[in-house]
PDB file of N, CA and C in Angstrom:
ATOM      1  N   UNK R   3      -8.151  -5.864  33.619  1.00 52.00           N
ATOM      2  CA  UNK R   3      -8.001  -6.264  32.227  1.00 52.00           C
ATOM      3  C   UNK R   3      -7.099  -5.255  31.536  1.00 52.00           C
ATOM      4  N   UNK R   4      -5.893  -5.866  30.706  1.00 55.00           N
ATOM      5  CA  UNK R   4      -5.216  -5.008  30.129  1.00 55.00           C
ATOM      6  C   UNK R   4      -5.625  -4.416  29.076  1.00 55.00           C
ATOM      7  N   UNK R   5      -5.233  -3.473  27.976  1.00 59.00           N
ATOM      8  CA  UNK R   5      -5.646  -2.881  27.009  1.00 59.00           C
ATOM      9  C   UNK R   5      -4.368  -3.238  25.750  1.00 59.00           C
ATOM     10  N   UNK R   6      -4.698  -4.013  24.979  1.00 67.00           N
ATOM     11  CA  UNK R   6      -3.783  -4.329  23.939  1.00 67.00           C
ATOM     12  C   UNK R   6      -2.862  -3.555  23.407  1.00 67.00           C
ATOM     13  N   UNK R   7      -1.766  -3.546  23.149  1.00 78.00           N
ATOM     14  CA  UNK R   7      -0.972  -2.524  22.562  1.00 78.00           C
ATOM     15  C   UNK R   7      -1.408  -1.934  21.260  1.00 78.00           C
ATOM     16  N   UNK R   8      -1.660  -0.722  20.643  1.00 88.00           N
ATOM     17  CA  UNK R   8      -2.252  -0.513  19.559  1.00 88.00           C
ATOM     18  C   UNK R   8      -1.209  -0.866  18.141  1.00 88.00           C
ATOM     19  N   UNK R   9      -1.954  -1.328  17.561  1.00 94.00           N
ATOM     20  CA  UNK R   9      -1.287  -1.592  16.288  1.00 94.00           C
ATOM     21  C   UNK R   9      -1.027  -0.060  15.349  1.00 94.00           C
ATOM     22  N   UNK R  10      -0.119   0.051  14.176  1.00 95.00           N
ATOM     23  CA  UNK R  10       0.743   0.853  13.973  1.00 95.00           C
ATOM     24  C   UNK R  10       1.050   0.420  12.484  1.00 95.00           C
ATOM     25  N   UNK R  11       0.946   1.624  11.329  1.00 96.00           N
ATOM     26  CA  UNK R  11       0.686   1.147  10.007  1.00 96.00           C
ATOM     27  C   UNK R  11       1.420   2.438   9.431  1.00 96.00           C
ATOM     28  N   UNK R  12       2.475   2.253   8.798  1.00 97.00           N
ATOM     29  CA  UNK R  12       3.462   3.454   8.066  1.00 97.00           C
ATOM     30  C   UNK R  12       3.922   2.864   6.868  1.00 97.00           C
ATOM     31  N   UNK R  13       4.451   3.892   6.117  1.00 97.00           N
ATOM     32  CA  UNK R  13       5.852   3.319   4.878  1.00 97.00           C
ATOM     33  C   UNK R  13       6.696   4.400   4.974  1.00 97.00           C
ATOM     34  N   UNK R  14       7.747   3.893   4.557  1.00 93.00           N
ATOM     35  CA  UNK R  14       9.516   5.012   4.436  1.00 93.00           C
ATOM     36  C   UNK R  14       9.328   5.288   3.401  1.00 93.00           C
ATOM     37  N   UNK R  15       8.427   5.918   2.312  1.00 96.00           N
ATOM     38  CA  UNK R  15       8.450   7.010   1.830  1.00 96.00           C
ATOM     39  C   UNK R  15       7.077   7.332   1.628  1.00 96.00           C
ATOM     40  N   UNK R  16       6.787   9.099   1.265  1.00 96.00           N
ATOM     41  CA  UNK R  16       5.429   9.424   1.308  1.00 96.00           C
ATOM     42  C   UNK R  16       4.500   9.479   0.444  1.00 96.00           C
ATOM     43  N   UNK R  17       4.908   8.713  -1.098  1.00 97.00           N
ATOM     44  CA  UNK R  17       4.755   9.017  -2.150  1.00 97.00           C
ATOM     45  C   UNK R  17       5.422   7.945  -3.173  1.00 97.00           C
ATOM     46  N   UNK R  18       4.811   7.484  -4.450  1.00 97.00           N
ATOM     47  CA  UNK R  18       4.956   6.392  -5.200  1.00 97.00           C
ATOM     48  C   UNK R  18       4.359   6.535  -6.505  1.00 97.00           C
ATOM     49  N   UNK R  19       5.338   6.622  -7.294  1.00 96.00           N
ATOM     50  CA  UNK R  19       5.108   6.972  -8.630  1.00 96.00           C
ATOM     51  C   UNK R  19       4.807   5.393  -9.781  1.00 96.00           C
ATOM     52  N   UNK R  20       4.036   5.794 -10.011  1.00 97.00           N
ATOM     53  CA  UNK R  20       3.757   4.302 -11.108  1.00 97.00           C
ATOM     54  C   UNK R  20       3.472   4.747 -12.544  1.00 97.00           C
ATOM     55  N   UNK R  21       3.763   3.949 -13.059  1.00 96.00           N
ATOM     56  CA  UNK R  21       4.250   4.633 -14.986  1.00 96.00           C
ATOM     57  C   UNK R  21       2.625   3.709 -15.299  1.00 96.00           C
ATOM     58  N   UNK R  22       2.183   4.251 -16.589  1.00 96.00           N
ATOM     59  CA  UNK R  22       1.051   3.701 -17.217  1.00 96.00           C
ATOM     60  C   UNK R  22       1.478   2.147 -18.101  1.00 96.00           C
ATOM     61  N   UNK R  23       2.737   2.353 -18.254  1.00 95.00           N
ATOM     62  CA  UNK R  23       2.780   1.111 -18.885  1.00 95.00           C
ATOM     63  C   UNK R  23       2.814  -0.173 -18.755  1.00 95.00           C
ATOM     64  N   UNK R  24       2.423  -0.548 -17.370  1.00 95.00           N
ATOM     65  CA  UNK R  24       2.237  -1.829 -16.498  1.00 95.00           C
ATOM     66  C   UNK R  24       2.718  -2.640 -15.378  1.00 95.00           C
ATOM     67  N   UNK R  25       4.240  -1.346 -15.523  1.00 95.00           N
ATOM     68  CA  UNK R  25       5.040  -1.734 -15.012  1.00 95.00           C
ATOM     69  C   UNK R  25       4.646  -2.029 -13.294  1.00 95.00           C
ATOM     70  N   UNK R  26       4.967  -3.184 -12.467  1.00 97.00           N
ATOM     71  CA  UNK R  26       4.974  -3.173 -11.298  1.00 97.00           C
ATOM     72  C   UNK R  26       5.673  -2.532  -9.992  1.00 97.00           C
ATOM     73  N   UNK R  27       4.786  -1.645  -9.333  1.00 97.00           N
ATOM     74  CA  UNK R  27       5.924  -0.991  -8.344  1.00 97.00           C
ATOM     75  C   UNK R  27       5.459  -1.359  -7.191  1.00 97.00           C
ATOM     76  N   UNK R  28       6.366  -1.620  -6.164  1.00 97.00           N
ATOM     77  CA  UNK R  28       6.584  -2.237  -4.745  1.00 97.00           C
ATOM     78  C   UNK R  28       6.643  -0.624  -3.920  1.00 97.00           C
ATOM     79  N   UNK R  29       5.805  -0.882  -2.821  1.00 97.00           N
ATOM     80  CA  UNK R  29       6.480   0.193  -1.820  1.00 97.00           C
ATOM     81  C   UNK R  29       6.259  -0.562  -0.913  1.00 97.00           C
ATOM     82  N   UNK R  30       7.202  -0.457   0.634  1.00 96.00           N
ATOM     83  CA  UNK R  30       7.405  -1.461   1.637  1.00 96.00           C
ATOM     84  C   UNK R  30       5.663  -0.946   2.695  1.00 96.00           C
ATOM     85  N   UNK R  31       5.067  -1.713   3.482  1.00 96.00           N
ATOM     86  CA  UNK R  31       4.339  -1.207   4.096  1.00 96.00           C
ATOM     87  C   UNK R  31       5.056  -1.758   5.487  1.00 96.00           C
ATOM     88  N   UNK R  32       4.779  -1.113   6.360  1.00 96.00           N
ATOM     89  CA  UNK R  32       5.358  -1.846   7.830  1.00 96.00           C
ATOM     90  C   UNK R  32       4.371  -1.539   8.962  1.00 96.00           C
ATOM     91  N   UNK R  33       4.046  -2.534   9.615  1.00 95.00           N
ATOM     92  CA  UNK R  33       2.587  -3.230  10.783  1.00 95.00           C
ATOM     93  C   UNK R  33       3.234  -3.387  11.602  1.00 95.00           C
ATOM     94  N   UNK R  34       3.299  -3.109  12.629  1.00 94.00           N
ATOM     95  CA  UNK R  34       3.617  -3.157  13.958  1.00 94.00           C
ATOM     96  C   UNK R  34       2.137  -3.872  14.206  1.00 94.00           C
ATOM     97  N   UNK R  35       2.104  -5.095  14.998  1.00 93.00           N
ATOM     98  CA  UNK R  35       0.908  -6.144  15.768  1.00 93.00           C
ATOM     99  C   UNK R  35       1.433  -7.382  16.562  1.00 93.00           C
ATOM    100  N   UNK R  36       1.032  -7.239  17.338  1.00 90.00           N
ATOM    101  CA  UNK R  36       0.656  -8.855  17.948  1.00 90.00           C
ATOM    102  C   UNK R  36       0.499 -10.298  17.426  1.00 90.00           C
ATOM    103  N   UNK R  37      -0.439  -9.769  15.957  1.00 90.00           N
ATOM    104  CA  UNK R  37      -0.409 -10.971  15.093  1.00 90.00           C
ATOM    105  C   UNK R  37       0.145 -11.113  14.032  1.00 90.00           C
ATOM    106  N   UNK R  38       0.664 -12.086  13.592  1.00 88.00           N
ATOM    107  CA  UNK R  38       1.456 -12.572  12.884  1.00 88.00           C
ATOM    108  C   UNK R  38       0.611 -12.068  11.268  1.00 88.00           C
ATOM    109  N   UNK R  39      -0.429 -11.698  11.186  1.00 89.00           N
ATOM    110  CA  UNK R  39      -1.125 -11.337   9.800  1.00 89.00           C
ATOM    111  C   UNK R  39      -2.348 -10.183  10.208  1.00 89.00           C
ATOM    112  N   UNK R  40      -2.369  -9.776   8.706  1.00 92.00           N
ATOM    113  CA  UNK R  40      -3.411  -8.431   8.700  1.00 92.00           C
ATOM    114  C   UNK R  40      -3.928  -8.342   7.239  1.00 92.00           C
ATOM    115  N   UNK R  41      -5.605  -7.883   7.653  1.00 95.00           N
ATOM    116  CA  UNK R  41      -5.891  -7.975   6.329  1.00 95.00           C
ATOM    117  C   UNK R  41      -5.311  -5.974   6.019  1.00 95.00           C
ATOM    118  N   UNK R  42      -5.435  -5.732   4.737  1.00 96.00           N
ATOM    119  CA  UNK R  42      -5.266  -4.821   4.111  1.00 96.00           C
ATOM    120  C   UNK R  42      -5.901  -4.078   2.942  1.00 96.00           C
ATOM    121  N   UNK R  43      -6.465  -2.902   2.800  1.00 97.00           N
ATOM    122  CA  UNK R  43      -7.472  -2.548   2.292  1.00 97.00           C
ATOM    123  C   UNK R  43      -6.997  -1.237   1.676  1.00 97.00           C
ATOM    124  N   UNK R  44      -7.156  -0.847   0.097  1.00 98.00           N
ATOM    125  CA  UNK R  44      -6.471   0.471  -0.124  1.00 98.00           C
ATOM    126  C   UNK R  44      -7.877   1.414  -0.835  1.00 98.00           C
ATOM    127  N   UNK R  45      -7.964   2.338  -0.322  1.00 97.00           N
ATOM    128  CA  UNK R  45      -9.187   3.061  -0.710  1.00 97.00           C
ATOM    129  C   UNK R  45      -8.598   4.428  -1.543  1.00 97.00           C
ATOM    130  N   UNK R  46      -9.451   4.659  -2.844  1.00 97.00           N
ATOM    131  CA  UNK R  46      -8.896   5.896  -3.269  1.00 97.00           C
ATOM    132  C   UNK R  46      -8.239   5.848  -4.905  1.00 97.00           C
ATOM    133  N   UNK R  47      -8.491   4.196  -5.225  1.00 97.00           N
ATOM    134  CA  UNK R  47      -7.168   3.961  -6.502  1.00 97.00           C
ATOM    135  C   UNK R  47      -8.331   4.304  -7.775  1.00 97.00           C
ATOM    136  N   UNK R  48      -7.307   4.951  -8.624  1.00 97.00           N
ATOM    137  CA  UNK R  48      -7.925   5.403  -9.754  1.00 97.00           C
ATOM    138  C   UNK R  48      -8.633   4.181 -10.900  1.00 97.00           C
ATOM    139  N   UNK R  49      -9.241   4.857 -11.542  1.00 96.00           N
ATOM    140  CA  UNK R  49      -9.772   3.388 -12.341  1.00 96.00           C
ATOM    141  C   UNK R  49      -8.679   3.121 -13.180  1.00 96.00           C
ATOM    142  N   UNK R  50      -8.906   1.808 -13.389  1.00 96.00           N
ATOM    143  CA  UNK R  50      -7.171   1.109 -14.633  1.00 96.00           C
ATOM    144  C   UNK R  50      -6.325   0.701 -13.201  1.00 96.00           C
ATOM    145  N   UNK R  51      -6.145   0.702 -12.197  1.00 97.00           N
ATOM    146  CA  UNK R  51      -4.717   0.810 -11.340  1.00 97.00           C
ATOM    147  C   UNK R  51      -5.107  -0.562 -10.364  1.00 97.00           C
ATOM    148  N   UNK R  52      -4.550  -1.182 -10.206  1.00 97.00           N
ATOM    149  CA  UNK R  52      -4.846  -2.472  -9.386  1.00 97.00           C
ATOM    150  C   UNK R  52      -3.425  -2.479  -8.560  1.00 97.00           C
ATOM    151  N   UNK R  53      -3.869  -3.073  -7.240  1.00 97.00           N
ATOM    152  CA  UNK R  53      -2.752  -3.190  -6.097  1.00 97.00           C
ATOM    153  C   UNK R  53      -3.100  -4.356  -5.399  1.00 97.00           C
ATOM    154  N   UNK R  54      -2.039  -5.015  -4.699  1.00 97.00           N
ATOM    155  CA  UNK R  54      -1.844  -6.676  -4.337  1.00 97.00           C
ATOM    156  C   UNK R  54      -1.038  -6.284  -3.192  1.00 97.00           C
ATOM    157  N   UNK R  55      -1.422  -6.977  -1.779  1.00 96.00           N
ATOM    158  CA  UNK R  55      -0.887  -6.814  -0.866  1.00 96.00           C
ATOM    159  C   UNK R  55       0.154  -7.895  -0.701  1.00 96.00           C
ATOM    160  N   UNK R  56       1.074  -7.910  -0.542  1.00 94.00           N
ATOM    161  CA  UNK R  56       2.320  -8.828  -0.301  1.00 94.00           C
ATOM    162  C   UNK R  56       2.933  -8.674   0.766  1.00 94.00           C
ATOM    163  N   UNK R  57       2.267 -10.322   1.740  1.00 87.00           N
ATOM    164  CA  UNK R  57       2.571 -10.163   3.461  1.00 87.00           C
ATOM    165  C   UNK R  57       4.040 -11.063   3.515  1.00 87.00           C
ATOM    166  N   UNK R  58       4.729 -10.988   4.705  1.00 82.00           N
ATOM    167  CA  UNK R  58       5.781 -12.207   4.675  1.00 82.00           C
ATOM    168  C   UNK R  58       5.215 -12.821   5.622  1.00 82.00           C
ATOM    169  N   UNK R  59       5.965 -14.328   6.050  1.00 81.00           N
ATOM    170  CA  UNK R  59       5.683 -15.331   6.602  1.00 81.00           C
ATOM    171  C   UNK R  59       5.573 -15.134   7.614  1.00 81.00           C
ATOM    172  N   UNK R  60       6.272 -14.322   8.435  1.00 82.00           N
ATOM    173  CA  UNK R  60       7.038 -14.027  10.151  1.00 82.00           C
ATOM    174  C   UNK R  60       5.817 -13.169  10.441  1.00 82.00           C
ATOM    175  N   UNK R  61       5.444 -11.843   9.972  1.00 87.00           N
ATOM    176  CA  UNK R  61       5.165 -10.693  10.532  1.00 87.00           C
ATOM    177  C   UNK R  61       4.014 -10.237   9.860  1.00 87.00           C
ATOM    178  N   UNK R  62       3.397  -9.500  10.251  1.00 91.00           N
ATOM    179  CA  UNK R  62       2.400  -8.650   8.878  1.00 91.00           C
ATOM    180  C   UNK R  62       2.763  -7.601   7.783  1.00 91.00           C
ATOM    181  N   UNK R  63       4.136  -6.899   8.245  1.00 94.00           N
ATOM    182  CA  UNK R  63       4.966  -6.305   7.419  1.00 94.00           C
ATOM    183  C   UNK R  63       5.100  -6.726   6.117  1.00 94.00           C
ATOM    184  N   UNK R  64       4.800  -6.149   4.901  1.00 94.00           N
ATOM    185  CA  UNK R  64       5.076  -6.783   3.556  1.00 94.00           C
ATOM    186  C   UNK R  64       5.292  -5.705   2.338  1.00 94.00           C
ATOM    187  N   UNK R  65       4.524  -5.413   1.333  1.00 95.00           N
ATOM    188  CA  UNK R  65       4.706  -5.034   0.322  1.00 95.00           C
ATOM    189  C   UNK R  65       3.239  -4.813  -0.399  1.00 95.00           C
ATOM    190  N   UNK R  66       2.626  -2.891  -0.764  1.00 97.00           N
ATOM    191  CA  UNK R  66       1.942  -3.275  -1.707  1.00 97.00           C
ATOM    192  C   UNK R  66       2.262  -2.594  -3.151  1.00 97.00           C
ATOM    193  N   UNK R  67       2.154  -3.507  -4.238  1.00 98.00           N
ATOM    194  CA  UNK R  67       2.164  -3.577  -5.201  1.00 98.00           C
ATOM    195  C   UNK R  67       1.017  -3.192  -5.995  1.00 98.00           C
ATOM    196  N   UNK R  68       1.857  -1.771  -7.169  1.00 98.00           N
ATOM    197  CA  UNK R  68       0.627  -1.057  -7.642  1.00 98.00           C
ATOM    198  C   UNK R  68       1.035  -1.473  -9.034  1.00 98.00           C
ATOM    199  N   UNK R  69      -0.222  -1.413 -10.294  1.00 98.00           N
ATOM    200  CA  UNK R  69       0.290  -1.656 -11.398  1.00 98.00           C
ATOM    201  C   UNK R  69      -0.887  -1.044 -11.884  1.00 98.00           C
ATOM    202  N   UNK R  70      -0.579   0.442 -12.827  1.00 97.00           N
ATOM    203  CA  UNK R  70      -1.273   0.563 -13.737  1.00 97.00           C
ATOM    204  C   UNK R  70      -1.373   0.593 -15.251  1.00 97.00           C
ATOM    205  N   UNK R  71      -2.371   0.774 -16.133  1.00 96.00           N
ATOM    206  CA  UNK R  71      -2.915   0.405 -17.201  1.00 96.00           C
ATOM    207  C   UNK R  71      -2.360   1.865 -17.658  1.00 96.00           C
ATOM    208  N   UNK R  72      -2.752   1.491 -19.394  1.00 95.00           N
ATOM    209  CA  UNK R  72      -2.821   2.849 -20.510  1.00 95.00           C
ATOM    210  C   UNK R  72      -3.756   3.596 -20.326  1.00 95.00           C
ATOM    211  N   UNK R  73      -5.037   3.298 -19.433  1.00 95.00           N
ATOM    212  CA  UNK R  73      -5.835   3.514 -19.411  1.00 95.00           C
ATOM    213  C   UNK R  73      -6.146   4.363 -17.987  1.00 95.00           C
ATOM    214  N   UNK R  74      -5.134   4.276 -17.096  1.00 97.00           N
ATOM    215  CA  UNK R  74      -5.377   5.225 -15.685  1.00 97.00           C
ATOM    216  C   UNK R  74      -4.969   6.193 -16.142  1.00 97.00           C
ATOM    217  N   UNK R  75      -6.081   7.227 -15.451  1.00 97.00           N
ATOM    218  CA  UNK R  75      -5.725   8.557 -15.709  1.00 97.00           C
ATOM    219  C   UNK R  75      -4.105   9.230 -14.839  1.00 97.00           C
ATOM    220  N   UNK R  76      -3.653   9.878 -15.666  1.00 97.00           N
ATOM    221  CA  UNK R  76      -2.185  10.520 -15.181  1.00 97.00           C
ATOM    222  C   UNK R  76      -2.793  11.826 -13.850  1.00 97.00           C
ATOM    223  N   UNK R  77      -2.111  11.477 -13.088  1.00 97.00           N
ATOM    224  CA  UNK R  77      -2.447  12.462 -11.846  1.00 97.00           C
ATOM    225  C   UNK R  77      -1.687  11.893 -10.485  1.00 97.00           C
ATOM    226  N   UNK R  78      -2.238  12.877  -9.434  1.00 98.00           N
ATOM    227  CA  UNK R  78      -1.478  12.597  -7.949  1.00 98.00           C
ATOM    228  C   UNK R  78      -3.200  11.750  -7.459  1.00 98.00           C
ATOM    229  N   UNK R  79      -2.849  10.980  -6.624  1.00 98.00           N
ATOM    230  CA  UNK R  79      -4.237  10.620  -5.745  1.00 98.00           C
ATOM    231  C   UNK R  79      -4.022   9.836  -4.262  1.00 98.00           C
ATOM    232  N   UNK R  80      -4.171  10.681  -3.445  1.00 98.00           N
ATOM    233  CA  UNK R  80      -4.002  10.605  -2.087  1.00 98.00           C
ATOM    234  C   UNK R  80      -4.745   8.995  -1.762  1.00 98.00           C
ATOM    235  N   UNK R  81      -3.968   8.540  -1.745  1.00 98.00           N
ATOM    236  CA  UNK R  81      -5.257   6.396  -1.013  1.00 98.00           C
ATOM    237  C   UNK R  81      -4.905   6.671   0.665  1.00 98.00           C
ATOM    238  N   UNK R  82      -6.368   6.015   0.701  1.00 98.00           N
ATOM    239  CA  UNK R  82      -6.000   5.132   2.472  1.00 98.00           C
ATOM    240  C   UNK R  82      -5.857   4.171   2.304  1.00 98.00           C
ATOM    241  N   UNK R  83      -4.947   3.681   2.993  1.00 97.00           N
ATOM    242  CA  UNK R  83      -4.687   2.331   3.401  1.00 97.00           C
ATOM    243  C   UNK R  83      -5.106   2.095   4.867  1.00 97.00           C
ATOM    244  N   UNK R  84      -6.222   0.701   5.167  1.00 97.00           N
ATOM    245  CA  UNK R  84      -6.215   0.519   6.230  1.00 97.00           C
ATOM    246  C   UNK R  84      -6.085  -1.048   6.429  1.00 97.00           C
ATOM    247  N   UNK R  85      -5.687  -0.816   7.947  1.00 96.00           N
ATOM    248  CA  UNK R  85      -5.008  -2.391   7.823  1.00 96.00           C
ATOM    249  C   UNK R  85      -5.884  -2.874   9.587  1.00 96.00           C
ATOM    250  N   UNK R  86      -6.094  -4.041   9.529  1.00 96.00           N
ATOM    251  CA  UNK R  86      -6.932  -4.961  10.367  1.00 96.00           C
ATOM    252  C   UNK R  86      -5.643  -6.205  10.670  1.00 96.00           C
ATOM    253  N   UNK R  87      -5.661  -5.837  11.990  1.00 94.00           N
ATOM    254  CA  UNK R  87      -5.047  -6.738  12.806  1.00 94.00           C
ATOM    255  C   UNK R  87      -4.985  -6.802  14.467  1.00 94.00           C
ATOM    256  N   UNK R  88      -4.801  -8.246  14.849  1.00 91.00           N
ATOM    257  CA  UNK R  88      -5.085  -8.297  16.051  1.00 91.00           C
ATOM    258  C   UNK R  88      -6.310  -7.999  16.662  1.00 91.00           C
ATOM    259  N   UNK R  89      -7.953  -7.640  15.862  1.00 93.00           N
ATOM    260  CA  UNK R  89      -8.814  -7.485  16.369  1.00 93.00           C
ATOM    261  C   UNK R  89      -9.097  -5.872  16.112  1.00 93.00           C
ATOM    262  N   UNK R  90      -8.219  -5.064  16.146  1.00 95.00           N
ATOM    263  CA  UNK R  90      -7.936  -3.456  15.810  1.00 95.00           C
ATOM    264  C   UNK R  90      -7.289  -3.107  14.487  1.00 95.00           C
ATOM    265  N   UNK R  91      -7.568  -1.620  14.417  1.00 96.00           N
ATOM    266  CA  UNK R  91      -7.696  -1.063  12.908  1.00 96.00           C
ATOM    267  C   UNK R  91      -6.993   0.100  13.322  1.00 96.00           C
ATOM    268  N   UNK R  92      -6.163   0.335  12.103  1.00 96.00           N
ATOM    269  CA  UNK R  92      -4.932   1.375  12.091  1.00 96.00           C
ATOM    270  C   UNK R  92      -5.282   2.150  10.524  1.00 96.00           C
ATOM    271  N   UNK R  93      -4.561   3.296  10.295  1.00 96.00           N
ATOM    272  CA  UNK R  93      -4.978   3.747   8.408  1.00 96.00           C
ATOM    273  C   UNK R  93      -3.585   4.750   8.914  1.00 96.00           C
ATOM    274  N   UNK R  94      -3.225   4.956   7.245  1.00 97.00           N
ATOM    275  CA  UNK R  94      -2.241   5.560   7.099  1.00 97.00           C
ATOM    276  C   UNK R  94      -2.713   6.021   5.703  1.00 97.00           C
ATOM    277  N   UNK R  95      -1.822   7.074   4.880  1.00 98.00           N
ATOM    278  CA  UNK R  95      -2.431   7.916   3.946  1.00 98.00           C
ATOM    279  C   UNK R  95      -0.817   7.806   2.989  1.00 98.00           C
ATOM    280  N   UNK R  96      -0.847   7.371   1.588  1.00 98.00           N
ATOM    281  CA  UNK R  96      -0.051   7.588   0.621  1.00 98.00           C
ATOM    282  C   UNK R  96      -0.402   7.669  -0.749  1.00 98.00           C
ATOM    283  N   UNK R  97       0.373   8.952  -0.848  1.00 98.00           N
ATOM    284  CA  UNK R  97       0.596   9.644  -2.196  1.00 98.00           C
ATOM    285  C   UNK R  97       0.378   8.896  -3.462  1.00 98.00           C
ATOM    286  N   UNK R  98      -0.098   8.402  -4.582  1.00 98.00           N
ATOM    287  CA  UNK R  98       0.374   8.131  -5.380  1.00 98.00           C
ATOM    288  C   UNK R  98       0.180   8.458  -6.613  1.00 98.00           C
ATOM    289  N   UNK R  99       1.446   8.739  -7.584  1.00 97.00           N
ATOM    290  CA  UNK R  99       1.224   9.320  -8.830  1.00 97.00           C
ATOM    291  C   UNK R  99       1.401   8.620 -10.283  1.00 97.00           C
ATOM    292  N   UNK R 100       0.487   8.708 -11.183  1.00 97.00           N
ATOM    293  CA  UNK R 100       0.171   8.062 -11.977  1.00 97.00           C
ATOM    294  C   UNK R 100       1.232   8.848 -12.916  1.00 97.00           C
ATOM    295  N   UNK R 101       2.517   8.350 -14.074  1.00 96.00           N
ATOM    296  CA  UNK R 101       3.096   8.750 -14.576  1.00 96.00           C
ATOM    297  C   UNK R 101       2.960   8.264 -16.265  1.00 96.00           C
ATOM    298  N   UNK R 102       2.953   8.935 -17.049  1.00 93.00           N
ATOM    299  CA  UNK R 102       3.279   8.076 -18.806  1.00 93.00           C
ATOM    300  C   UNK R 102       4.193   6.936 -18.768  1.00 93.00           C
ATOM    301  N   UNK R 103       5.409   7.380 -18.140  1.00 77.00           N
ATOM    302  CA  UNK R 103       6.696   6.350 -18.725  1.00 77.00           C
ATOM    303  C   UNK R 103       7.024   5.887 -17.198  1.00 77.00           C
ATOM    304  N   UNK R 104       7.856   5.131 -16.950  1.00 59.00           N
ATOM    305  CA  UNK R 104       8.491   4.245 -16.135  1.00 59.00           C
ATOM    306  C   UNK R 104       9.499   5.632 -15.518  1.00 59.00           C
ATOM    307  N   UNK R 105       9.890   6.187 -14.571  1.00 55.00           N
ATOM    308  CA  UNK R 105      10.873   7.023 -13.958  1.00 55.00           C
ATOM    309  C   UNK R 105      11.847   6.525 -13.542  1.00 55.00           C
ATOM    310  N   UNK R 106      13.075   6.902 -14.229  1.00 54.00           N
ATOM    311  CA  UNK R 106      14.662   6.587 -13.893  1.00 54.00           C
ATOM    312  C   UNK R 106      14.957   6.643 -12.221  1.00 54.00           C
TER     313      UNK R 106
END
């Protein structure tokens, strides 16, 4: 019996700044799997801050999307992200910082 190839959960950058004012920010996530989908789970988000996983059609590779409130506290806060696919579980760790204004 073979042993499945392990699945594999990163992003191209280490760190993601989100402004309090609602604005929506994208950072790419990328899944290496077997299956075509994965659920996704982010542990760690401050209160006020909500995030939406955005898969594409082909792959499990997608996009998650953070958006916080007037109301999240301004700071750095390390999340896990873990992601479920193919039967197996992968986690990866990103930065993210809660800012006043929108960053140029």
């Amino acid at each position: 019996m073979s042993t499945p190839n392990p699945i594999t959960v990163s992003f191209l950058v280490s760190s993601v700044k989100v402004p309090q004012d609602g604005t929506r920010v994208s950072v790419s996530i990328l899944i290496v799997s077997t299956s075509e989908t994965a659920l996704v789970a982010v542990g760690g988000l401050p209160a006020g801050l909500s995030e939406k996983y955005v898969f594409s059609d082909t792959n499990p590779s997608g996009a998650l999307e953070f958006t916080a409130s007037p109301q999240t506290p301004l700071g750095a806060y390390t999340l896990t992200v873990k992601v479920n696919s193919a039967g197996q579980t992968a986690s990866t760790m990103l930065t993210l910082i809660v800012t006043e204004t929108q960053i140029e």
